[in-house]
mmCIF file of C-alpha atoms in Angstrom:
data_model
loop_
_atom_site.group_PDB
_atom_site.id
_atom_site.type_symbol
_atom_site.label_atom_id
_atom_site.label_comp_id
_atom_site.label_asym_id
_atom_site.label_seq_id
_atom_site.Cartn_x
_atom_site.Cartn_y
_atom_site.Cartn_z
ATOM 1 C CA UNK Z 8 140.842 83.069 36.655
ATOM 2 C CA UNK Z 9 141.390 79.545 36.647
ATOM 3 C CA UNK Z 10 140.338 77.297 39.806
ATOM 4 C CA UNK Z 11 143.521 75.801 41.350
ATOM 5 C CA UNK Z 12 143.340 72.205 42.171
ATOM 6 C CA UNK Z 13 144.584 71.690 45.409
ATOM 7 C CA UNK Z 14 148.323 70.771 45.522
ATOM 8 C CA UNK Z 15 148.906 72.239 41.838
ATOM 9 C CA UNK Z 16 151.040 75.286 41.137
ATOM 10 C CA UNK Z 17 149.588 77.938 38.578
ATOM 11 C CA UNK Z 18 151.758 76.514 35.918
ATOM 12 C CA UNK Z 19 150.850 73.049 36.496
ATOM 13 C CA UNK Z 20 146.814 73.998 36.399
ATOM 14 C CA UNK Z 21 147.494 75.891 33.359
ATOM 15 C CA UNK Z 22 149.209 72.808 31.344
ATOM 16 C CA UNK Z 23 146.297 70.570 32.769
ATOM 17 C CA UNK Z 24 143.783 72.592 31.171
ATOM 18 C CA UNK Z 25 145.064 71.227 27.863
ATOM 19 C CA UNK Z 26 145.393 72.803 24.420
ATOM 20 C CA UNK Z 27 141.988 72.577 23.568
ATOM 21 C CA UNK Z 28 140.737 75.058 26.245
ATOM 22 C CA UNK Z 29 143.279 77.585 24.934
ATOM 23 C CA UNK Z 30 141.864 77.027 21.180
ATOM 24 C CA UNK Z 31 138.536 77.653 22.366
ATOM 25 C CA UNK Z 32 139.745 81.046 24.377
ATOM 26 C CA UNK Z 33 141.467 82.136 21.331
ATOM 27 C CA UNK Z 34 138.642 81.658 18.895
ATOM 28 C CA UNK Z 35 136.270 83.389 21.288
ATOM 29 C CA UNK Z 36 138.719 86.397 21.455
ATOM 30 C CA UNK Z 37 138.921 86.390 17.707
ATOM 31 C CA UNK Z 38 135.087 86.430 17.333
ATOM 32 C CA UNK Z 39 135.051 89.167 20.000
ATOM 33 C CA UNK Z 40 137.374 91.455 18.143
ATOM 34 C CA UNK Z 41 135.604 90.843 14.975
ATOM 35 C CA UNK Z 42 131.906 91.594 15.238
ATOM 36 C CA UNK Z 43 131.070 90.814 11.425
ATOM 37 C CA UNK Z 44 132.791 87.384 11.497
ATOM 38 C CA UNK Z 45 130.938 86.711 14.571
ATOM 39 C CA UNK Z 46 127.793 87.997 12.842
ATOM 40 C CA UNK Z 47 128.541 85.725 9.631
ATOM 41 C CA UNK Z 48 129.331 82.575 11.932
ATOM 42 C CA UNK Z 49 125.829 83.120 13.513
ATOM 43 C CA UNK Z 50 124.033 83.606 10.040
ATOM 44 C CA UNK Z 51 125.443 80.937 7.730
ATOM 45 C CA UNK Z 52 123.654 78.144 8.687
ATOM 46 C CA UNK Z 53 120.286 79.608 8.599
ATOM 47 C CA UNK Z 54 121.063 81.164 5.393
ATOM 48 C CA UNK Z 55 122.292 78.210 3.705
ATOM 49 C CA UNK Z 56 119.118 76.398 4.937
ATOM 50 C CA UNK Z 57 117.074 79.281 3.647
ATOM 51 C CA UNK Z 58 118.918 79.411 0.051
ATOM 52 C CA UNK Z 59 119.093 75.583 -0.338
ATOM 53 C CA UNK Z 60 115.704 74.438 1.015
ATOM 54 C CA UNK Z 61 113.338 77.237 0.293
ATOM 55 C CA UNK Z 62 114.592 79.273 -2.707
ATOM 56 C CA UNK Z 63 116.179 76.139 -4.262
ATOM 57 C CA UNK Z 64 112.715 74.671 -4.072
ATOM 58 C CA UNK Z 65 110.907 77.774 -5.238
ATOM 59 C CA UNK Z 66 113.602 77.632 -8.062
ATOM 60 C CA UNK Z 67 112.514 74.102 -9.164
ATOM 61 C CA UNK Z 68 109.009 75.143 -9.011
ATOM 62 C CA UNK Z 69 109.546 77.700 -11.231
ATOM 63 C CA UNK Z 70 111.671 75.920 -13.864
ATOM 64 C CA UNK Z 71 109.456 72.889 -13.944
ATOM 65 C CA UNK Z 72 106.521 75.216 -14.874
ATOM 66 C CA UNK Z 73 108.198 75.749 -18.270
ATOM 67 C CA UNK Z 74 108.236 71.840 -19.166
ATOM 68 C CA UNK Z 75 105.190 70.258 -20.642
ATOM 69 C CA UNK Z 76 103.304 66.822 -20.152
ATOM 70 C CA UNK Z 77 102.721 64.136 -22.538
ATOM 71 C CA UNK Z 78 99.028 63.761 -23.290
ATOM 72 C CA UNK Z 79 99.278 60.087 -23.687
ATOM 73 C CA UNK Z 80 101.613 58.776 -20.940
ATOM 74 C CA UNK Z 81 101.144 61.895 -18.423
ATOM 75 C CA UNK Z 82 105.262 61.812 -18.297
ATOM 76 C CA UNK Z 83 107.004 65.098 -18.133
ATOM 77 C CA UNK Z 84 108.580 66.282 -21.051
ATOM 78 C CA UNK Z 85 111.817 68.554 -20.129
ATOM 79 C CA UNK Z 86 111.272 70.932 -23.204
ATOM 80 C CA UNK Z 87 111.396 74.591 -22.954
ATOM 81 C CA UNK Z 88 107.909 76.310 -23.321
ATOM 82 C CA UNK Z 89 105.720 78.938 -22.026
ATOM 83 C CA UNK Z 90 102.611 77.222 -22.703
ATOM 84 C CA UNK Z 91 101.378 76.501 -19.153
ATOM 85 C CA UNK Z 92 101.804 80.344 -18.274
ATOM 86 C CA UNK Z 93 99.775 81.066 -21.637
ATOM 87 C CA UNK Z 94 97.247 78.965 -20.765
ATOM 88 C CA UNK Z 95 96.965 80.607 -17.169
ATOM 89 C CA UNK Z 96 96.476 83.995 -18.755
ATOM 90 C CA UNK Z 97 94.281 83.102 -21.607
ATOM 91 C CA UNK Z 98 91.950 80.646 -19.925
ATOM 92 C CA UNK Z 99 89.031 82.404 -18.171
ATOM 93 C CA UNK Z 100 88.786 79.431 -15.694
ATOM 94 C CA UNK Z 101 91.892 80.077 -14.164
ATOM 95 C CA UNK Z 102 91.678 83.810 -14.232
ATOM 96 C CA UNK Z 103 88.389 83.325 -12.307
ATOM 97 C CA UNK Z 104 89.762 80.946 -9.617
ATOM 98 C CA UNK Z 105 92.993 83.276 -9.171
ATOM 99 C CA UNK Z 106 90.526 86.335 -8.290
ATOM 100 C CA UNK Z 107 88.507 84.168 -6.331
ATOM 101 C CA UNK Z 108 91.560 83.012 -4.199
ATOM 102 C CA UNK Z 109 93.025 86.560 -3.801
ATOM 103 C CA UNK Z 110 89.384 87.844 -2.839
ATOM 104 C CA UNK Z 111 88.950 85.050 -0.434
ATOM 105 C CA UNK Z 112 92.330 86.139 1.369
ATOM 106 C CA UNK Z 113 91.507 89.669 1.394
ATOM 107 C CA UNK Z 114 87.942 88.915 2.960
ATOM 108 C CA UNK Z 115 89.672 86.796 5.804
ATOM 109 C CA UNK Z 116 92.147 89.365 6.487
ATOM 110 C CA UNK Z 117 89.849 92.092 6.612
ATOM 111 C CA UNK Z 118 87.359 89.864 9.112
ATOM 112 C CA UNK Z 119 90.415 88.865 11.048
ATOM 113 C CA UNK Z 120 91.437 92.473 11.478
ATOM 114 C CA UNK Z 121 87.829 93.624 12.590
ATOM 115 C CA UNK Z 122 87.042 90.658 14.909
ATOM 116 C CA UNK Z 123 90.487 90.857 16.457
ATOM 117 C CA UNK Z 124 90.804 94.451 17.257
ATOM 118 C CA UNK Z 125 87.961 94.785 19.844
ATOM 119 C CA UNK Z 126 89.225 91.318 21.418
ATOM 120 C CA UNK Z 127 92.659 92.732 21.944
ATOM 121 C CA UNK Z 128 91.709 95.899 22.886
ATOM 122 C CA UNK Z 129 89.662 94.665 25.644
ATOM 123 C CA UNK Z 130 92.567 92.163 26.941
ATOM 124 C CA UNK Z 131 95.015 94.611 26.649
ATOM 125 C CA UNK Z 132 93.300 97.509 27.897
ATOM 126 C CA UNK Z 133 90.281 96.835 29.609
ATOM 127 C CA UNK Z 134 90.615 93.649 31.188
ATOM 128 C CA UNK Z 135 91.962 93.191 34.842
ATOM 129 C CA UNK Z 136 95.831 92.571 34.951
ATOM 130 C CA UNK Z 137 95.491 89.465 36.811
ATOM 131 C CA UNK Z 138 93.108 88.310 34.116
ATOM 132 C CA UNK Z 139 94.557 89.264 30.906
ATOM 133 C CA UNK Z 140 96.902 85.964 30.612
ATOM 134 C CA UNK Z 141 93.751 83.883 30.962
ATOM 135 C CA UNK Z 142 92.348 86.279 27.937
ATOM 136 C CA UNK Z 143 95.402 85.813 25.845
ATOM 137 C CA UNK Z 144 95.342 82.073 26.409
ATOM 138 C CA UNK Z 145 91.656 82.198 25.155
ATOM 139 C CA UNK Z 146 92.739 84.243 22.118
ATOM 140 C CA UNK Z 147 95.383 81.251 21.159
ATOM 141 C CA UNK Z 148 92.882 78.268 22.052
ATOM 142 C CA UNK Z 149 92.262 77.828 18.351
ATOM 143 C CA UNK Z 150 95.768 76.926 18.180
ATOM 144 C CA UNK Z 151 96.136 74.150 20.781
ATOM 145 C CA UNK Z 152 93.604 71.617 18.622
ATOM 146 C CA UNK Z 153 94.718 69.968 15.250
ATOM 147 C CA UNK Z 154 94.049 71.552 11.764
ATOM 148 C CA UNK Z 155 91.895 68.891 10.711
ATOM 149 C CA UNK Z 156 90.184 68.591 13.925
ATOM 150 C CA UNK Z 157 89.205 72.056 13.768
ATOM 151 C CA UNK Z 158 87.958 72.040 10.210
ATOM 152 C CA UNK Z 159 85.791 68.759 10.548
ATOM 153 C CA UNK Z 160 84.564 70.405 13.984
ATOM 154 C CA UNK Z 161 82.976 73.329 11.645
ATOM 155 C CA UNK Z 162 81.855 70.818 8.888
ATOM 156 C CA UNK Z 163 79.948 69.512 11.544
ATOM 157 C CA UNK Z 164 78.723 72.751 12.712
ATOM 158 C CA UNK Z 165 77.889 74.070 9.035
ATOM 159 C CA UNK Z 166 76.044 70.969 8.154
ATOM 160 C CA UNK Z 167 72.376 71.058 6.891
ATOM 161 C CA UNK Z 168 70.384 70.253 10.362
ATOM 162 C CA UNK Z 169 73.268 71.072 12.214
ATOM 163 C CA UNK Z 170 74.082 73.305 15.549
ATOM 164 C CA UNK Z 171 74.142 76.188 13.253
ATOM 165 C CA UNK Z 172 70.905 75.637 11.579
ATOM 166 C CA UNK Z 173 69.399 74.693 14.838
ATOM 167 C CA UNK Z 174 70.313 77.955 16.304
ATOM 168 C CA UNK Z 175 68.936 79.970 13.404
ATOM 169 C CA UNK Z 176 66.045 78.347 12.541
ATOM 170 C CA UNK Z 177 63.838 80.324 15.788
ATOM 171 C CA UNK Z 178 64.880 83.392 13.755
ATOM 172 C CA UNK Z 179 63.605 82.048 10.391
ATOM 173 C CA UNK Z 180 67.327 81.851 9.242
ATOM 174 C CA UNK Z 181 69.712 78.918 8.190
ATOM 175 C CA UNK Z 182 73.380 78.309 8.034
ATOM 176 C CA UNK Z 183 75.248 79.100 4.862
ATOM 177 C CA UNK Z 184 76.154 75.321 4.206
ATOM 178 C CA UNK Z 185 79.198 74.448 2.206
ATOM 179 C CA UNK Z 186 80.527 77.036 -0.101
ATOM 180 C CA UNK Z 187 82.332 80.067 -0.552
ATOM 181 C CA UNK Z 188 80.848 81.484 2.820
ATOM 182 C CA UNK Z 189 81.892 78.821 4.735
ATOM 183 C CA UNK Z 190 85.461 78.648 3.375
ATOM 184 C CA UNK Z 191 85.972 82.455 4.610
ATOM 185 C CA UNK Z 192 84.160 81.648 8.012
ATOM 186 C CA UNK Z 193 86.435 78.784 8.876
ATOM 187 C CA UNK Z 194 89.598 80.346 7.533
ATOM 188 C CA UNK Z 195 88.988 83.523 9.646
ATOM 189 C CA UNK Z 196 88.599 81.026 12.632
ATOM 190 C CA UNK Z 197 91.792 79.110 11.888
ATOM 191 C CA UNK Z 198 93.989 82.486 11.215
ATOM 192 C CA UNK Z 199 92.191 84.840 14.012
ATOM 193 C CA UNK Z 200 95.046 84.238 16.443
ATOM 194 C CA UNK Z 201 97.830 85.290 14.175
ATOM 195 C CA UNK Z 202 96.008 88.706 13.782
ATOM 196 C CA UNK Z 203 94.838 89.019 17.503
ATOM 197 C CA UNK Z 204 98.400 88.364 19.137
ATOM 198 C CA UNK Z 205 100.268 91.339 17.541
ATOM 199 C CA UNK Z 206 97.529 93.681 18.210
ATOM 200 C CA UNK Z 207 97.295 92.778 21.651
ATOM 201 C CA UNK Z 208 101.092 93.140 22.046
ATOM 202 C CA UNK Z 209 100.943 96.351 20.303
ATOM 203 C CA UNK Z 210 98.040 97.855 22.364
ATOM 204 C CA UNK Z 211 99.541 96.416 25.487
ATOM 205 C CA UNK Z 212 102.700 99.044 24.849
ATOM 206 C CA UNK Z 213 100.420 101.867 24.135
ATOM 207 C CA UNK Z 214 101.286 104.589 26.480
ATOM 208 C CA UNK Z 215 98.373 105.899 28.500
ATOM 209 C CA UNK Z 216 99.394 109.334 28.424
ATOM 210 C CA UNK Z 217 98.489 109.478 24.991
ATOM 211 C CA UNK Z 218 95.335 108.355 25.556
ATOM 212 C CA UNK Z 219 95.020 110.804 28.382
ATOM 213 C CA UNK Z 220 96.131 113.464 26.453
ATOM 214 C CA UNK Z 221 93.720 112.887 23.738
ATOM 215 C CA UNK Z 222 91.003 113.014 26.021
ATOM 216 C CA UNK Z 223 91.966 116.333 27.610
ATOM 217 C CA UNK Z 224 92.212 117.914 24.316
ATOM 218 C CA UNK Z 225 88.370 116.901 23.870
ATOM 219 C CA UNK Z 226 88.878 114.263 21.421
ATOM 220 C CA UNK Z 227 86.178 111.734 21.417
ATOM 221 C CA UNK Z 228 86.503 108.181 21.424
ATOM 222 C CA UNK Z 229 86.483 107.673 17.642
ATOM 223 C CA UNK Z 230 88.662 110.412 16.787
ATOM 224 C CA UNK Z 231 91.238 109.000 19.647
ATOM 225 C CA UNK Z 232 91.005 105.938 17.980
ATOM 226 C CA UNK Z 233 91.695 107.235 14.338
ATOM 227 C CA UNK Z 234 94.287 109.748 15.144
ATOM 228 C CA UNK Z 235 96.205 108.115 18.020
ATOM 229 C CA UNK Z 236 95.419 104.444 18.386
ATOM 230 C CA UNK Z 237 95.435 103.372 14.749
ATOM 231 C CA UNK Z 238 98.551 104.977 13.563
ATOM 232 C CA UNK Z 239 100.298 103.229 16.402
ATOM 233 C CA UNK Z 240 98.795 99.976 16.131
ATOM 234 C CA UNK Z 241 98.939 99.891 12.345
ATOM 235 C CA UNK Z 242 102.155 97.920 12.119
ATOM 236 C CA UNK Z 243 100.716 95.132 14.051
ATOM 237 C CA UNK Z 244 97.742 95.016 12.062
ATOM 238 C CA UNK Z 245 100.069 94.923 8.821
ATOM 239 C CA UNK Z 246 102.280 92.118 10.464
ATOM 240 C CA UNK Z 247 98.994 90.224 11.179
ATOM 241 C CA UNK Z 248 98.022 90.573 7.780
ATOM 242 C CA UNK Z 249 101.000 89.010 6.356
ATOM 243 C CA UNK Z 250 99.969 85.828 8.103
ATOM 244 C CA UNK Z 251 96.381 85.779 7.393
ATOM 245 C CA UNK Z 252 96.658 86.936 3.634
ATOM 246 C CA UNK Z 253 99.374 84.301 3.040
ATOM 247 C CA UNK Z 254 97.778 81.180 4.903
ATOM 248 C CA UNK Z 255 94.606 81.882 3.348
ATOM 249 C CA UNK Z 256 96.088 82.226 -0.360
ATOM 250 C CA UNK Z 257 97.823 78.986 -0.327
ATOM 251 C CA UNK Z 258 95.096 76.743 2.057
ATOM 252 C CA UNK Z 259 93.418 74.041 0.126
ATOM 253 C CA UNK Z 260 92.226 71.452 2.600
ATOM 254 C CA UNK Z 261 89.599 74.019 4.284
ATOM 255 C CA UNK Z 262 88.059 74.259 0.662
ATOM 256 C CA UNK Z 263 87.935 70.883 -0.041
ATOM 257 C CA UNK Z 264 85.951 69.993 3.235
ATOM 258 C CA UNK Z 265 83.683 72.876 3.760
ATOM 259 C CA UNK Z 266 83.974 74.495 0.254
ATOM 260 C CA UNK Z 267 81.418 72.623 -1.620
ATOM 261 C CA UNK Z 268 81.909 72.908 -5.172
ATOM 262 C CA UNK Z 269 84.503 76.315 -4.676
ATOM 263 C CA UNK Z 270 87.671 76.352 -6.403
ATOM 264 C CA UNK Z 271 90.842 77.900 -5.228
ATOM 265 C CA UNK Z 272 94.327 77.893 -6.527
ATOM 266 C CA UNK Z 273 95.410 75.464 -4.053
ATOM 267 C CA UNK Z 274 93.012 72.789 -4.895
ATOM 268 C CA UNK Z 275 93.771 73.079 -8.780
ATOM 269 C CA UNK Z 276 97.396 72.650 -7.749
ATOM 270 C CA UNK Z 277 96.526 69.583 -6.001
ATOM 271 C CA UNK Z 278 94.203 68.144 -8.460
ATOM 272 C CA UNK Z 279 97.063 68.685 -11.305
ATOM 273 C CA UNK Z 280 100.021 67.549 -8.955
ATOM 274 C CA UNK Z 281 99.785 63.790 -10.466
ATOM 275 C CA UNK Z 282 98.287 64.644 -13.843
ATOM 276 C CA UNK Z 283 100.056 67.496 -15.227
ATOM 277 C CA UNK Z 284 103.081 68.700 -13.138
ATOM 278 C CA UNK Z 285 104.027 71.306 -14.972
ATOM 279 C CA UNK Z 286 100.624 73.245 -15.048
ATOM 280 C CA UNK Z 287 100.605 72.579 -11.145
ATOM 281 C CA UNK Z 288 103.880 74.190 -11.143
ATOM 282 C CA UNK Z 289 102.886 77.327 -12.889
ATOM 283 C CA UNK Z 290 99.647 77.416 -10.750
ATOM 284 C CA UNK Z 291 101.786 77.282 -8.039
ATOM 285 C CA UNK Z 292 103.620 80.299 -8.978
ATOM 286 C CA UNK Z 293 100.470 82.309 -8.747
ATOM 287 C CA UNK Z 294 100.091 82.524 -4.776
ATOM 288 C CA UNK Z 295 104.090 83.066 -4.769
ATOM 289 C CA UNK Z 296 103.727 86.103 -7.026
ATOM 290 C CA UNK Z 297 100.660 87.472 -5.262
ATOM 291 C CA UNK Z 298 102.395 87.125 -1.668
ATOM 292 C CA UNK Z 299 105.508 89.011 -3.090
ATOM 293 C CA UNK Z 300 103.699 92.046 -4.211
ATOM 294 C CA UNK Z 301 101.510 91.975 -1.282
ATOM 295 C CA UNK Z 302 104.785 92.174 0.861
ATOM 296 C CA UNK Z 303 106.304 94.849 -1.089
ATOM 297 C CA UNK Z 304 102.844 96.871 -0.900
ATOM 298 C CA UNK Z 305 102.949 96.435 2.822
ATOM 299 C CA UNK Z 306 106.654 97.163 2.985
ATOM 300 C CA UNK Z 307 106.286 100.361 0.680
ATOM 301 C CA UNK Z 308 103.448 101.761 2.829
ATOM 302 C CA UNK Z 309 106.059 101.949 5.855
ATOM 303 C CA UNK Z 310 103.830 99.711 8.168
ATOM 304 C CA UNK Z 311 106.584 97.403 9.116
ATOM 305 C CA UNK Z 312 109.407 99.988 9.905
ATOM 306 C CA UNK Z 313 108.388 99.866 13.462
ATOM 307 C CA UNK Z 314 108.061 96.353 13.821
#
């Protein structure tokens, strides 16, 4: 109902509302009667941004990978050639770096899942309800600091004679130093919250009667975990793995800081951007292709259907 101004009749109030208000009402009514039009209006802007900014940049990256570089001036020569991809396939160095990068991403994902599961189980099922928000905040605390701050802090921890060496020295051990192990360790620390939070949410929504029924039927703890808990929480693990795998696959800053002489695809892309841009573009298509295959495999397994 239209609010009446003192001293004005209903007809005068409608005229005072102006034509703009009536047009808004007609537009709202048209959108209400046409749900597909309403959905199209809501999705047009984000879809345009996705197509132009993201897919457009990927298309430009893929096209530039078929160009070449003048060996004397390092200028890009826009002549169609598949030489860069042939070099990626034929060169054992690039194959080794690609396999090492995929292995690091898989190792980080597996470690994040192994570490995040007991942490999330404690915060979601064991901890007192009043303390659960504090534990969740503790799980997310690594995200509060800057990326470089965390990586350089780990560089100090892993340095020779650093805190880790000092803590392991009484046991006759030394820290891993800088290298591949340090890279996996630091990446696991960086991306652990992205795995812990989905698992915590899934475990918090797990019905108690299922666990009680499993115990009443005589199932032990491991049997309950494998047959009841894991199938219900697996979609959350798969969702978290998409983040940890993709973020580890494209990371290059951590490798430069704590990786020592270790080389991953991101480092090769970074080092070739100014020297050989088409080759860097060809190298950049490798992580994109790997993550697409990974997403298709996760989707085909059915792990994401119940998310």
